[in-house]
Amino acid sequence: ASADVMGSSIHFRARDMGRPVPFTAPEWAVKYDDPDFFYKQGRWPGSFQHGFWWIELSVPWHTIYDNETLRHELTRHVLGIWDWIKNKDPELKIAAANYALDWIGQVPGKRESRRIIGEYFMTEHDPLRKTIFPDEVAFGGWFVDLHEAGGLLAGYSEKSLAEGEKGSYAARSYVGPYGIPLRILIAKGKNNLMMAGRNVSVTHAALGTVRVQGTTAAMGQAAGTAAAYAVKRGIPVPDIPMRMEAIREVQQILLREDCFLLNTVNEDPLDLARRAEARASSEALLGGAETPAEGRDEADRLTRRRGQWMAVGSERIEEIAVCLTNESEAEEAVDVRLYAVDHIWDYRVEPGEPLAAARLMVPPGRKQWAAWPLSLDAAALRGKYVRLDLLANPKLIWHRAQRVEPGHVSAYDMLNGQMRRFEKGETMCFRISPAQACYGAGQVLTGTARPYRYTNLWRSDPKRPLPQYIELVWPEAVPIGRVELRLPGQLLRDYRSYPEFYVDPECPRDLLAEAFLGDERREIGRVSGNYRRRVAFAPAEPVTADRLRITVAATNGDPSAAIYEIRVYERNGRDGG
């Protein structure tokens, strides 16, 4: 096997038995006695219930031809690691006292194997430079994550963990979201062979980012959509990225199926909503995120520069305030900056010259609001984001908000010129004056169905009781055969941050769709008990209307009604035609 091939791995599952369960490792299990192997080499064994990604092996074995040998070797290591957890680590053996091994996987998962050369060969420079591809059909965002060859036999699990965030590898390997072209999914010179997953046309280094499951799933949907399109149109798959009309149609199909593409918006000519004007019963204003979360002081301490995104929706920004604790006995200073940024993943520490800068003085005390008078002309920033940065002062705590404000993320300085999402995706406590009109009805028609360059979300005024509604109004009557909604649902954090069967409180639960023609009103659909992001209404026959109203009668807990996107088609069916 090549010396730079990432290895194969197996997982295990442990179960709490409710009573102490002893464990004796078999003689043939690998012996682990050195805590440095775990704690200094990037193999933290803390959350032991579901196994570890770093249980991995490759060289000196061949990940294809030596698969059975790798299975046996990995099993030996799993049992040895479990022996360390149960019997040797002074803290873990207490935490794991009632746990027993419930399952050990016996099919090694391959991080890297054979790959097929495609119509385009992606290198790591494409994600790092965020190459814009005309045939973009998916996106990725994982860093260039190259596990050390040899896995458990190597001196550390991966270079980034060995060096830490200050290391050169972390700086070189970090990427934000980037586009993936259809051509890496199409085998070069073939008209009937496509790939989707870890066999796509990329270099070893590029595979370090495209190989993760969320990205491979997106590529799988893109490959299936392109194949279906080719069959329907009667053209070879390799022709799709070469024909502008064809690739645009594929991209529009993917967007309608709720894929996210970085450089493409809804331009579906069949979507009647694009010809309408939106208005609502009420609209939320962004006054800030004011309620501090409890019990996270050390995590919220300003040991590093931290940034908070804010959507601009007014002509001016008069004042911004932040909720800080100064635990010292003297007044402390914190430098603040305000930047214009391109989108919520604009993680450049210095995205340009600051719009404003100042130094705030913070007296001793807990949870006090430090105000920054700005009097900033924000007319040119409406419909965009700004980012408020507080520079490091470890004597100060910038409290996070109790809830995530939709589209308002925060990040911290990685100390290499780049920032990274703060913890699980938090909103820091802030106030902005005047309150910003960034959740207007028109946000459902931006062509992007999630936060990106702006909030792209209509929210009703949380101070006004439900039901609340949003309407699309046309200058002349249109036939409505299908209405499609994109609703809030687990978009603000990594899916692994949510518990099982989680229901987003912001997701509308009970909805009603009504069509109007003059004073005539007609119900075209309703749903109760909803928790899904995608909802569609289709009358038995198309309804002629000059106004469509979507009423949110109840949510799953949030006081505001909220919708990301509304689409309207003349006929029912996925082609909308």
XYZ file of C-alpha atoms in Angstrom:
577
model
C 0.000 0.000 0.000
C 1.085 3.564 -0.595
C 2.659 5.136 2.477
C 0.250 8.086 2.393
C -3.028 6.137 2.256
C -5.424 6.794 5.111
C -6.427 3.653 6.924
C -9.400 1.443 7.673
C -11.276 1.626 10.963
C -13.926 -0.167 12.999
C -16.177 1.176 15.727
C -17.555 -0.265 18.914
C -20.577 0.484 21.060
C -20.756 0.341 24.856
C -23.919 0.069 26.947
C -24.671 1.198 30.494
C -25.751 -1.964 32.324
C -26.821 -0.183 35.509
C -24.353 -2.111 37.665
C -20.577 -2.608 37.772
C -19.361 -4.814 34.912
C -15.803 -6.206 35.018
C -13.726 -6.675 31.880
C -10.756 -8.955 31.324
C -8.962 -8.539 28.023
C -7.971 -11.705 26.143
C -4.274 -12.477 25.928
C -4.208 -11.624 22.228
C -5.494 -8.067 22.760
C -2.982 -5.264 22.238
C -1.596 -3.974 25.549
C -1.904 -0.231 26.235
C -0.111 1.168 29.275
C 1.202 4.609 28.249
C -1.233 7.524 28.810
C 0.784 9.667 26.374
C -0.454 7.441 23.548
C -3.926 8.825 24.210
C -3.504 12.247 25.740
C -0.497 13.600 23.851
C -0.938 11.951 20.457
C -4.450 13.051 19.519
C -6.375 9.992 20.741
C -8.651 11.392 23.423
C -10.772 8.492 24.784
C -13.343 10.587 26.648
C -16.747 9.809 25.092
C -16.338 6.061 25.034
C -19.940 4.975 24.393
C -19.711 5.025 20.595
C -16.112 4.266 19.736
C -13.424 6.490 18.253
C -12.516 7.611 14.744
C -8.794 7.162 15.507
C -9.020 3.342 15.818
C -7.435 3.054 12.374
C -4.762 1.010 10.613
C -3.145 1.025 7.187
C 0.559 0.448 6.463
C 2.246 -2.001 6.686
C -0.970 -3.688 5.480
C -2.725 -3.066 2.185
C -6.193 -1.634 2.779
C -7.661 -3.625 -0.133
C -5.842 -6.946 -0.233
C -5.271 -7.284 3.515
C -8.820 -6.452 4.570
C -9.329 -9.570 6.729
C -5.987 -9.118 8.460
C -6.916 -5.507 9.201
C -10.233 -6.662 10.667
C -8.450 -8.973 13.102
C -5.792 -6.398 13.990
C -8.361 -3.675 14.584
C -10.330 -6.002 16.852
C -7.172 -6.649 18.889
C -6.686 -2.907 19.304
C -10.347 -2.250 20.230
C -10.153 -4.760 23.060
C -6.851 -3.311 24.258
C -8.238 0.228 24.232
C -11.333 -0.926 26.115
C -9.034 -2.574 28.655
C -7.284 0.779 29.147
C -10.641 2.513 29.664
C -12.068 -0.119 32.025
C -9.027 -1.046 34.062
C -6.109 1.376 33.737
C -7.057 5.034 33.241
C -7.724 6.411 36.751
C -10.671 8.632 35.677
C -12.149 6.648 32.811
C -12.348 3.388 34.732
C -14.670 5.107 37.215
C -16.812 6.652 34.474
C -16.979 3.338 32.592
C -17.528 1.086 35.590
C -21.107 0.210 34.610
C -20.429 -0.053 30.882
C -19.971 -3.221 28.862
C -19.017 -3.736 25.225
C -22.235 -4.234 23.297
C -20.954 -4.463 19.724
C -17.709 -4.323 17.743
C -17.870 -3.679 14.018
C -16.384 -6.387 11.808
C -16.414 -4.643 8.426
C -13.464 -2.243 8.263
C -14.507 1.178 6.996
C -12.137 2.488 4.353
C -11.197 6.122 4.400
C -9.218 5.710 1.203
C -9.043 3.093 -1.501
C -9.217 3.064 -5.296
C -10.272 6.220 -7.106
C -11.317 6.843 -10.699
C -9.975 9.646 -12.864
C -12.831 11.878 -13.931
C -13.525 14.686 -16.354
C -11.884 16.967 -13.795
C -9.184 16.091 -11.277
C -9.684 18.127 -8.102
C -6.648 18.981 -6.004
C -6.518 20.402 -2.494
C -5.868 23.824 -4.018
C -9.495 24.007 -5.208
C -11.077 23.891 -1.725
C -8.318 26.010 -0.220
C -8.751 28.706 -2.887
C -12.526 28.170 -3.101
C -12.496 27.681 -6.871
C -15.833 28.624 -8.416
C -16.972 25.899 -10.831
C -19.664 26.534 -13.461
C -20.812 22.929 -12.928
C -21.043 23.170 -9.122
C -23.471 20.534 -7.810
C -22.518 20.092 -4.134
C -20.417 21.697 -1.429
C -17.961 20.659 1.248
C -16.537 22.340 4.305
C -14.388 19.853 6.213
C -10.707 20.739 6.555
C -8.017 18.896 4.587
C -7.987 16.142 7.177
C -5.178 13.685 6.464
C -4.860 11.016 9.136
C -1.338 9.866 9.747
C -0.418 6.792 7.718
C -0.290 3.764 10.001
C -3.035 5.027 12.304
C -2.586 3.402 15.713
C 0.986 2.463 14.828
C 1.949 6.069 14.075
C 3.313 8.645 16.480
C 0.042 10.634 16.415
C -3.402 10.318 14.888
C -3.246 13.383 12.629
C -0.898 16.313 12.259
C -3.407 19.006 13.180
C -3.998 17.441 16.606
C -0.294 16.944 17.186
C 0.555 20.573 16.344
C -2.587 22.231 17.718
C -4.459 25.140 16.186
C -1.333 27.323 16.225
C 0.530 24.841 14.039
C 1.374 25.326 10.397
C -0.709 22.339 9.306
C -3.880 23.770 10.845
C -3.294 27.032 8.974
C -2.640 25.271 5.666
C -5.465 22.753 5.904
C -8.392 24.857 7.104
C -11.112 25.556 4.537
C -14.519 27.197 4.568
C -17.375 25.961 2.385
C -16.336 25.321 -1.227
C -18.077 24.125 -4.374
C -17.752 20.643 -5.902
C -18.000 20.231 -9.699
C -20.074 17.570 -11.430
C -17.046 16.624 -13.532
C -15.266 14.882 -10.611
C -18.261 12.507 -10.463
C -18.041 11.499 -14.144
C -15.449 8.923 -15.263
C -13.157 10.341 -17.923
C -13.944 9.139 -21.423
C -17.013 7.111 -20.362
C -20.657 7.880 -21.052
C -22.208 5.521 -18.477
C -20.030 5.581 -15.358
C -20.369 7.970 -12.427
C -18.917 8.040 -8.913
C -20.138 9.456 -5.625
C -18.140 9.002 -2.454
C -14.526 8.233 -1.722
C -13.846 7.005 -5.249
C -14.320 10.425 -6.899
C -11.688 12.112 -9.026
C -9.531 13.893 -6.448
C -5.976 13.798 -5.152
C -5.028 12.149 -1.880
C -4.962 15.555 -0.169
C -8.291 16.701 -1.621
C -9.837 13.436 -0.466
C -9.015 14.581 3.055
C -11.893 17.064 2.816
C -14.409 15.568 0.342
C -14.476 12.126 2.010
C -16.700 12.967 5.003
C -20.208 11.512 4.932
C -22.206 14.748 4.702
C -20.220 15.721 1.608
C -20.339 12.279 0.004
C -24.122 12.220 0.544
C -24.451 15.556 -1.267
C -22.328 14.195 -4.124
C -24.530 11.103 -4.239
C -27.655 13.212 -4.696
C -25.910 15.251 -7.392
C -24.805 12.126 -9.275
C -28.287 10.610 -9.132
C -29.914 13.852 -10.254
C -27.502 14.243 -13.171
C -28.012 10.621 -14.239
C -31.803 10.983 -14.149
C -31.583 14.223 -16.102
C -29.373 12.595 -18.757
C -31.828 9.719 -19.197
C -34.808 12.064 -19.391
C -33.135 14.360 -21.944
C -31.512 11.551 -23.889
C -27.976 12.952 -23.637
C -24.720 11.437 -22.361
C -23.889 12.378 -18.786
C -20.500 13.936 -19.770
C -22.385 16.429 -21.941
C -24.210 17.985 -18.967
C -21.337 20.071 -17.579
C -20.420 21.103 -21.120
C -23.868 22.488 -21.918
C -24.724 25.640 -19.979
C -28.464 25.081 -20.243
C -28.164 21.488 -19.031
C -25.990 22.199 -15.995
C -28.202 25.099 -14.998
C -31.252 22.844 -15.123
C -29.511 20.245 -12.948
C -28.509 22.939 -10.471
C -32.064 24.257 -10.314
C -33.398 20.746 -9.687
C -30.931 20.317 -6.824
C -31.905 23.653 -5.282
C -35.568 22.738 -5.473
C -34.762 19.497 -3.652
C -33.248 21.651 -0.884
C -29.584 21.190 -1.712
C -27.382 24.194 -0.962
C -25.072 25.561 -3.649
C -22.685 28.365 -2.795
C -22.790 30.153 -6.124
C -26.286 29.404 -7.436
C -29.666 30.825 -6.426
C -33.217 29.916 -7.379
C -33.783 30.976 -10.988
C -36.406 28.353 -11.775
C -38.485 29.830 -14.630
C -41.474 27.718 -13.557
C -41.503 29.127 -10.026
C -44.371 31.628 -10.018
C -43.318 33.002 -6.626
C -40.424 34.788 -8.321
C -42.971 37.088 -10.002
C -44.748 37.959 -6.738
C -44.293 40.508 -3.982
C -44.190 39.333 -0.379
C -45.871 40.955 2.620
C -46.587 39.731 6.140
C -48.821 40.308 9.127
C -45.726 41.277 11.117
C -41.945 41.190 10.894
C -39.369 40.658 13.606
C -36.638 43.207 14.258
C -33.163 42.284 15.430
C -32.491 44.165 18.631
C -29.823 41.722 19.731
C -29.482 38.563 21.793
C -29.859 39.699 25.363
C -30.357 36.757 27.725
C -27.014 35.299 28.897
C -26.575 31.554 29.158
C -25.554 30.212 32.543
C -22.494 28.304 33.655
C -20.085 28.723 30.727
C -17.776 31.431 32.075
C -14.437 29.765 31.351
C -15.465 28.830 27.815
C -16.667 32.399 27.232
C -13.532 34.065 28.566
C -11.842 36.293 25.965
C -8.603 34.333 25.815
C -8.744 34.956 22.049
C -10.321 37.433 19.710
C -13.973 36.608 19.093
C -16.396 37.798 16.429
C -20.198 38.074 16.267
C -22.059 38.420 12.965
C -24.953 40.903 12.731
C -27.378 41.392 9.847
C -27.861 45.022 8.834
C -31.391 46.141 8.003
C -31.514 49.878 8.633
C -29.913 53.068 7.365
C -27.816 53.574 10.478
C -26.185 51.781 13.393
C -26.212 54.149 16.332
C -24.935 51.902 19.097
C -23.779 48.350 19.819
C -23.458 46.921 23.324
C -22.058 43.641 24.640
C -22.660 41.786 27.898
C -19.359 41.395 29.769
C -18.120 40.267 33.152
C -14.955 41.741 34.640
C -13.847 39.492 37.488
C -10.816 41.583 38.365
C -10.800 44.403 40.905
C -9.773 47.066 38.408
C -11.239 48.578 35.276
C -10.299 46.610 32.159
C -10.056 47.683 28.512
C -11.184 45.726 25.466
C -10.536 46.763 21.866
C -13.469 46.390 19.491
C -13.704 46.390 15.691
C -16.587 46.380 13.232
C -16.051 44.869 9.764
C -18.084 44.392 6.622
C -18.058 40.664 5.723
C -19.185 38.705 2.675
C -21.223 35.999 4.416
C -21.523 33.954 7.593
C -18.412 31.923 6.717
C -16.167 34.903 6.032
C -13.591 33.711 8.533
C -10.780 36.100 7.630
C -9.476 37.661 10.832
C -8.936 40.884 8.887
C -11.582 40.969 6.119
C -10.578 44.531 5.238
C -10.241 47.894 6.885
C -12.589 48.132 9.869
C -15.697 50.231 9.481
C -15.057 51.505 13.006
C -12.766 50.786 15.951
C -12.762 51.769 19.611
C -11.632 50.802 23.110
C -14.295 50.047 25.718
C -13.593 50.404 29.426
C -15.255 47.763 31.605
C -15.533 48.328 35.379
C -15.456 45.368 37.797
C -18.715 43.450 37.967
C -20.794 40.678 36.449
C -23.027 40.717 33.390
C -22.889 44.391 32.628
C -23.545 46.015 29.271
C -20.633 47.882 27.716
C -21.939 50.305 25.099
C -20.160 51.485 21.955
C -21.675 54.666 20.454
C -21.137 54.422 16.687
C -23.432 56.764 14.721
C -22.487 54.781 11.599
C -24.077 55.361 8.188
C -25.129 51.802 7.273
C -27.121 52.462 4.094
C -24.590 50.655 1.896
C -24.565 47.684 4.285
C -28.314 46.934 4.241
C -28.960 43.354 3.212
C -25.451 42.313 4.284
C -23.620 41.218 7.395
C -21.179 43.056 9.608
C -18.983 41.363 12.197
C -18.271 42.758 15.654
C -14.878 41.630 16.981
C -13.727 41.857 20.590
C -9.995 41.444 20.858
C -8.452 39.222 23.511
C -8.486 40.125 27.197
C -8.544 36.990 29.380
C -9.740 38.989 32.380
C -13.066 39.550 30.626
C -15.944 37.177 29.867
C -18.188 37.835 26.871
C -21.360 35.946 27.697
C -23.052 33.824 25.082
C -26.781 34.160 24.555
C -29.209 31.607 25.898
C -30.490 30.828 22.389
C -29.120 30.974 18.861
C -30.423 33.949 16.923
C -31.168 32.644 13.390
C -28.383 33.561 11.001
C -26.234 35.112 13.736
C -23.146 33.023 14.307
C -19.939 33.700 16.210
C -16.321 32.601 15.767
C -12.937 32.799 17.452
C -9.425 33.521 16.214
C -7.413 30.389 15.409
C -4.267 32.539 15.687
C -3.214 31.855 12.104
C -5.115 34.591 10.282
C -8.351 32.631 10.259
C -11.362 32.242 12.505
C -13.436 29.193 13.330
C -16.986 28.629 14.544
C -17.208 29.153 18.301
C -18.144 25.903 20.032
C -21.352 24.363 18.623
C -22.470 27.507 16.870
C -23.316 30.124 19.453
C -24.731 33.638 19.444
C -22.955 36.011 21.821
C -24.909 38.495 23.946
C -25.243 41.813 22.139
C -27.576 44.715 21.554
C -27.831 46.786 18.400
C -29.628 50.110 18.050
C -31.773 50.824 16.190
C -33.242 47.333 15.896
C -32.471 45.979 12.418
C -35.197 44.971 9.940
C -33.425 41.830 8.710
C -36.292 39.298 8.818
C -38.709 40.931 6.366
C -41.275 39.131 4.226
C -39.123 39.562 1.116
C -36.521 37.187 2.539
C -38.618 34.204 1.379
C -37.895 35.271 -2.225
C -34.116 35.750 -2.137
C -33.435 32.457 -3.928
C -31.417 31.048 -0.987
C -33.235 28.941 1.600
C -30.863 29.233 4.560
C -28.556 31.830 6.152
C -25.632 32.687 3.909
C -25.001 36.180 2.606
C -27.959 37.328 4.679
C -30.588 35.818 6.950
C -32.913 34.762 4.061
C -35.643 34.215 6.671
C -39.016 35.768 7.367
C -39.827 35.871 11.071
C -42.934 37.346 12.600
C -42.774 39.774 15.500
C -42.345 37.555 18.619
C -44.299 40.103 20.674
C -47.428 39.499 18.605
C -49.325 36.256 19.259
C -49.730 33.481 16.730
C -51.252 32.911 14.253
C -49.207 35.106 11.916
C -49.153 34.963 8.135
C -47.120 35.828 5.058
C -48.621 36.520 1.616
C -47.433 36.450 -1.974
C -49.220 38.972 -4.178
C -49.198 38.929 -7.987
C -50.091 41.827 -10.309
C -52.358 39.440 -12.212
C -53.971 36.103 -11.384
C -51.855 32.925 -11.683
C -52.756 29.222 -11.603
C -51.555 27.570 -8.370
C -51.114 23.805 -8.530
C -48.380 23.285 -5.935
C -46.919 25.321 -3.073
C -43.563 24.359 -1.540
C -42.187 25.697 1.736
C -38.692 25.577 3.240
C -38.931 25.937 6.996
C -36.453 26.246 9.889
C -35.001 22.927 10.984
C -31.544 22.179 12.419
C -29.707 24.572 10.112
C -27.884 26.543 12.778
C -25.644 23.829 14.222
C -23.886 20.666 13.144
C -26.450 17.840 13.181
C -24.347 15.961 15.725
C -25.046 18.747 18.235
C -28.728 17.789 18.413
C -30.182 14.932 20.470
C -32.129 12.070 18.910
C -35.642 12.955 17.703
C -34.913 16.646 18.149
C -37.613 18.995 16.852
C -36.533 22.548 16.087
C -38.684 24.962 18.141
C -38.656 27.440 15.244
C -40.178 24.932 12.822
C -43.879 25.727 12.164
C -46.109 22.970 13.526
C -49.565 23.911 12.196
C -49.876 25.630 8.814
C -52.671 26.695 6.512
C -52.391 27.653 2.813
C -55.135 29.779 1.258
C -55.586 31.243 -2.221
C -57.434 34.509 -2.876
C -58.977 35.919 -6.039
C -60.323 39.318 -5.179
C -62.558 38.774 -2.144
C -62.945 35.035 -2.799
C -60.956 32.792 -0.433
C -60.178 29.101 -0.955
C -58.241 26.706 1.234
C -55.650 24.732 -0.712
C -54.068 22.762 2.116
C -53.219 22.505 5.791
C -50.913 20.457 7.998
C -50.859 19.803 11.733
C -48.091 18.410 13.912
C -45.352 19.225 11.394
C -41.675 18.981 12.362
C -40.108 18.711 8.887
C -38.254 21.410 7.014
C -40.034 20.748 3.700
C -43.807 21.031 3.377
C -45.889 21.052 0.172
C -49.559 21.822 -0.541
C -51.320 20.734 -3.734
C -55.029 21.313 -4.473
C -56.895 18.646 -6.438
C -56.974 21.050 -9.391
C -54.977 24.245 -10.007
C -56.535 27.280 -8.332
C -56.521 30.691 -9.991
C -55.449 33.364 -7.518
C -53.796 36.747 -7.259
C -52.789 36.221 -3.627
C -51.444 33.292 -1.619
C -51.445 33.330 2.177
C -49.467 30.960 4.396
C -50.632 31.126 8.014
C -48.564 29.708 10.849
C -51.008 28.867 13.625
C -48.433 27.257 15.928
C -44.731 26.465 16.051
C -42.855 23.776 17.970
C -42.088 26.244 20.731
C -40.760 29.494 19.276
C -42.898 32.654 19.614
C -42.218 33.690 15.996
C -43.575 32.185 12.802
C -40.687 31.613 10.392
C -40.239 30.547 6.748
C -37.102 30.494 4.621
C -38.577 30.045 1.150
C -41.895 29.803 -0.680
C -42.177 28.363 -4.180
C -45.323 28.190 -6.311
C -45.892 26.034 -9.416
C -48.706 25.783 -11.909
C -49.034 22.030 -11.686
C -48.451 19.420 -9.032
C -45.419 17.158 -9.468
C -41.694 17.575 -9.080
C -41.177 19.001 -12.576
C -43.673 21.775 -11.807
C -44.385 22.197 -15.500
